[in-house]
Structure formats: structure tokens, C-alpha cells
Short mmCIF file of C-alpha atoms in Angstrom, two decimals:
data_model
loop_
_atom_site.label_atom_id
_atom_site.label_comp_id
_atom_site.label_asym_id
_atom_site.label_seq_id
_atom_site.Cartn_x
_atom_site.Cartn_y
_atom_site.Cartn_z
CA MET A 181 26.50 -11.29 6.41
CA LYS A 182 26.59 -7.59 5.51
CA ILE A 183 26.09 -8.36 1.81
CA VAL A 184 23.00 -10.46 2.57
CA VAL A 185 21.46 -7.57 4.51
CA LEU A 186 22.29 -5.15 1.67
CA LEU A 187 20.72 -7.44 -0.93
CA THR A 188 17.64 -7.87 1.23
CA GLN A 189 17.30 -4.12 1.61
CA LEU A 190 17.72 -3.60 -2.13
CA ALA A 191 15.05 -6.24 -2.77
CA ALA A 192 12.77 -4.29 -0.42
CA VAL A 193 13.41 -1.14 -2.46
CA VAL A 194 12.40 -2.96 -5.64
CA LEU A 195 9.27 -4.38 -4.00
CA ALA A 196 8.32 -0.94 -2.65
CA ALA A 197 8.74 0.53 -6.13
CA LEU A 198 6.51 -2.23 -7.51
CA ALA A 199 3.92 -1.45 -4.82
CA LEU A 200 3.91 2.19 -5.87
CA TRP A 201 3.62 1.23 -9.53
CA SER A 202 0.80 -1.22 -8.81
CA ILE A 203 -1.44 1.44 -7.27
CA ARG A 204 -1.42 3.66 -10.35
CA HIS A 205 -5.02 2.63 -11.15
CA GLU A 206 -6.19 4.81 -8.26
CA LEU A 207 -4.39 7.86 -9.62
CA ASN A 208 -5.70 7.60 -13.18
CA GLU A 209 -9.20 6.38 -12.20
CA ARG A 210 -9.03 3.30 -14.39
CA ALA A 211 -10.94 0.08 -13.93
CA THR A 212 -8.83 -2.86 -12.85
CA THR A 213 -9.35 -6.41 -11.65
CA ARG A 214 -9.93 -7.38 -8.05
CA LEU A 215 -6.70 -9.35 -8.09
CA ALA A 216 -4.73 -6.25 -9.10
CA TRP A 217 -6.11 -4.47 -6.04
CA VAL A 218 -4.49 -6.95 -3.67
CA VAL A 219 -0.98 -6.54 -5.12
CA THR A 220 -0.19 -3.23 -3.41
CA PRO A 221 -1.08 -4.29 0.16
CA ALA A 222 0.64 -7.66 -0.32
CA LEU A 223 3.86 -6.03 -1.49
CA ALA A 224 3.64 -3.46 1.30
CA ILE A 225 3.37 -6.21 3.90
CA VAL A 226 6.43 -7.98 2.48
CA VAL A 227 8.42 -4.72 2.43
CA ALA A 228 7.42 -3.90 6.01
CA ALA A 229 8.40 -7.40 7.13
CA VAL A 230 11.81 -7.03 5.51
CA LEU A 231 12.35 -3.63 7.14
CA LEU A 232 11.31 -5.00 10.52
CA ILE A 233 13.64 -7.97 10.18
CA VAL A 234 16.69 -5.88 9.21
CA SER A 235 15.89 -3.15 11.73
CA PRO A 236 18.81 -2.60 14.10
CA GLY A 237 16.41 -1.59 16.88
CA LYS A 238 13.92 -4.20 18.02
CA ARG A 239 11.11 -2.21 19.65
CA TYR A 240 8.21 -4.64 19.49
CA GLU A 241 5.82 -2.46 21.48
CA LEU A 242 6.35 0.42 19.05
CA TRP A 243 5.80 -1.91 16.11
CA VAL A 244 2.58 -3.32 17.56
CA ALA A 245 1.27 0.18 18.28
CA ALA A 246 2.12 1.28 14.73
CA ILE A 247 0.35 -1.75 13.26
CA VAL A 248 -2.79 -1.25 15.37
CA ILE A 249 -2.98 2.46 14.56
CA GLY A 250 -2.38 1.72 10.87
CA LEU A 251 -5.16 -0.86 10.86
CA VAL A 252 -7.65 1.53 12.47
CA ILE A 253 -6.85 4.47 10.19
CA GLY A 254 -6.75 2.22 7.12
CA ALA A 255 -10.14 0.75 8.01
CA VAL A 256 -11.63 4.23 8.21
CA ALA A 257 -10.06 5.17 4.88
CA GLY A 258 -11.39 2.00 3.27
CA ALA A 259 -14.89 2.67 4.58
CA LEU A 260 -14.83 6.17 3.08
CA MET A 261 -13.81 5.06 -0.42
CA LYS A 262 -16.28 5.41 -3.29
CA ILE A 263 -16.20 2.38 -5.53
CA ASN A 264 -17.92 1.30 -8.74
CA GLN A 265 -17.79 -2.23 -10.02
CA ASP A 266 -18.50 -4.23 -13.10
CA THR A 267 -19.82 -7.46 -11.63
CA GLY A 268 -19.66 -9.39 -14.90
CA LEU A 269 -16.01 -8.64 -15.60
CA GLY A 270 -14.93 -8.38 -11.96
CA LEU A 271 -13.60 -4.84 -12.38
CA LEU A 272 -13.36 -2.13 -9.73
CA ARG A 273 -12.78 1.59 -10.05
CA VAL A 274 -12.37 4.45 -7.60
CA PRO A 275 -12.13 8.19 -8.14
CA ARG A 276 -8.65 9.68 -7.97
CA THR A 277 -7.36 8.95 -4.50
CA TRP A 278 -4.01 10.08 -3.18
CA ASP A 279 -3.83 8.36 0.18
CA GLY A 280 -2.90 4.91 -1.09
CA ALA A 281 -0.32 6.24 -3.52
CA ALA A 282 1.11 8.51 -0.82
CA ALA A 283 1.42 5.57 1.55
CA ALA A 284 3.15 3.48 -1.13
CA ALA A 285 5.46 6.40 -1.97
CA LEU A 286 6.36 6.88 1.69
CA LEU A 287 7.10 3.16 1.93
CA LEU A 288 9.53 3.53 -0.97
CA VAL A 289 11.16 6.51 0.75
CA LEU A 290 11.52 4.49 3.96
CA THR A 291 13.19 1.61 2.15
CA LEU A 292 15.60 4.01 0.45
CA ALA A 293 16.30 5.64 3.81
CA ARG A 294 17.08 2.23 5.34
CA VAL A 295 19.58 1.46 2.56
CA VAL A 296 21.24 4.86 2.88
CA THR A 297 21.41 4.96 6.67
CA SER A 298 22.53 1.36 7.04
CA ASN A 299 25.07 1.10 4.25
CA LEU A 300 26.17 4.53 3.04
CA MET A 301 26.37 6.59 6.22
CA ALA A 302 28.96 6.09 8.90
CA ARG A 303 26.65 7.01 11.78
CA GLU A 304 25.41 4.54 14.35
CA SER A 305 21.71 3.74 14.50
CA GLY A 306 19.75 5.01 17.49
CA LYS A 307 18.23 1.51 17.70
CA PHE A 308 14.71 2.87 18.12
CA GLY A 309 13.15 0.89 15.23
CA VAL A 310 11.30 3.94 13.92
CA LEU A 311 11.78 3.12 10.22
CA GLY A 312 10.45 -0.37 10.78
CA ALA A 313 7.50 0.95 12.78
CA ALA A 314 6.68 3.52 10.08
CA ALA A 315 6.81 0.81 7.42
CA ALA A 316 4.57 -1.43 9.54
CA PHE A 317 2.12 1.46 9.96
CA LEU A 318 1.97 2.07 6.19
CA ALA A 319 1.59 -1.62 5.37
CA ALA A 320 -1.17 -2.01 7.95
CA TYR A 321 -2.87 1.09 6.56
CA LEU A 322 -2.81 -0.24 3.00
CA ALA A 323 -3.91 -3.72 4.06
CA ALA A 324 -6.84 -2.55 6.21
CA ARG A 325 -7.87 -0.06 3.53
CA TYR A 326 -8.01 -2.87 0.97
CA VAL A 327 -9.79 -5.38 3.23
CA ILE A 328 -12.52 -2.96 4.33
CA ALA A 329 -13.01 -1.62 0.81
CA ARG A 330 -13.21 -5.15 -0.59
CA LEU A 331 -15.44 -6.67 2.07
CA TYR A 332 -17.58 -3.68 3.06
CA LYS A 333 -17.73 -1.27 0.12
CA VAL A 334 -17.55 -3.50 -2.96
CA PRO A 335 -20.68 -5.57 -2.16
CA ARG A 336 -22.61 -2.29 -1.84
CA ALA A 337 -21.11 -0.65 -4.94
CA ILE A 338 -23.30 0.08 -7.95
CA HIS A 339 -22.75 -1.71 -11.23
CA LEU A 340 -21.38 0.18 -14.20
CA ASP A 341 -20.24 -1.34 -17.46
CA MET A 342 -16.48 -0.87 -17.66
CA ILE A 343 -13.53 -1.84 -19.80
CA ARG A 344 -10.32 -2.91 -18.09
CA GLY A 345 -7.72 -0.16 -18.10
CA ARG A 346 -10.20 2.54 -19.09
CA ASN A 347 -12.00 5.30 -17.25
CA PRO A 348 -15.72 5.15 -18.13
CA HIS A 349 -16.07 8.86 -17.19
CA ARG A 350 -19.13 8.31 -15.08
CA THR A 351 -19.79 9.74 -11.66
CA LEU A 352 -19.02 7.48 -8.76
CA ILE A 353 -21.73 7.04 -6.18
CA ALA A 354 -21.01 6.03 -2.60
#
């Protein structure tokens, strides 16, 4: 049983690393497909679910509060994003944003902390479920940020001709 939990936690670390890698388009301001935008929130949700499942403390009220707060803050962040699109090629681009990458990086740190505290340290868990709640907050933040940006901001975004994987070096307009 212990080996299954360890393998699950290690899989969560790999998925969190992939989530961080998949959001690189926001750091280098490159145009990417709409499908590529959904990868980060999807991976974050899976990672948060894994961390909630293997959490030694089952504090559902804390988890629900973290998810609701993450959804609200993520929705605000998504509404504030500046997006350009190429409607013909289905490409999206944002200026350099750090919030999504920071959330994905924190999710990776949380998964590493879960592996270390559960398997490498000899201390007992406080059974508060804080790591799981933090992961749920970050996943909800990334998901709400994506949904609001995709449904609210993208239809209102201006069209610019872009090439996938390139920065057209044009100013983004709200």
C-alpha cells in the first residue's frame, strides 16, 4: 500500500512539472493554440486531486473554502488578462504574465513537499490537509483564470496575424 501511495505522489510530481512546462508560452509571450492553453489547468486539477486523495488529513471544509477562494481570485485574474488572437489559425498570445507560472511552480513545490514529508521524514502529519487545500486553491485559480480568459476575454480580443511559437512583437490591447 505504501508503494502505491509513493508512486502516485511521484506521478503527481511529474504532472506538476509538466504543468509548469506547459505554461511557458505566457513567460516568453509566444502565440500558441487554444488547446495548449487548457493543458496547464487540466494538469493542475489532476495534481490537486491526487494530493487531496493522498492527504493524511481530510478537512473537506478547508478544501471547499480553498477551491471557492481560488475560483474567485482566478476569475478576477482571467478578467484582467490582455489577450490577442489570430482567429484564422486559432492562436492566442498574452504579454508576459507571472501569476500562472508562479501558481504552477507552487503546485510543483507542494507536490515535492508531499513526497518529502510523507516518505522521507519521520515526523507525523498534523492531519490538517493544508497541502491538499493549497493545491486545490492553485488548481482552482488556474482553472478559473483559463475559463474566464477563454470565455470572456478571447471573444473580445483583437485580431493580429501570428505564427505559432513566435512573438509578433506588437502591443497587446485590452
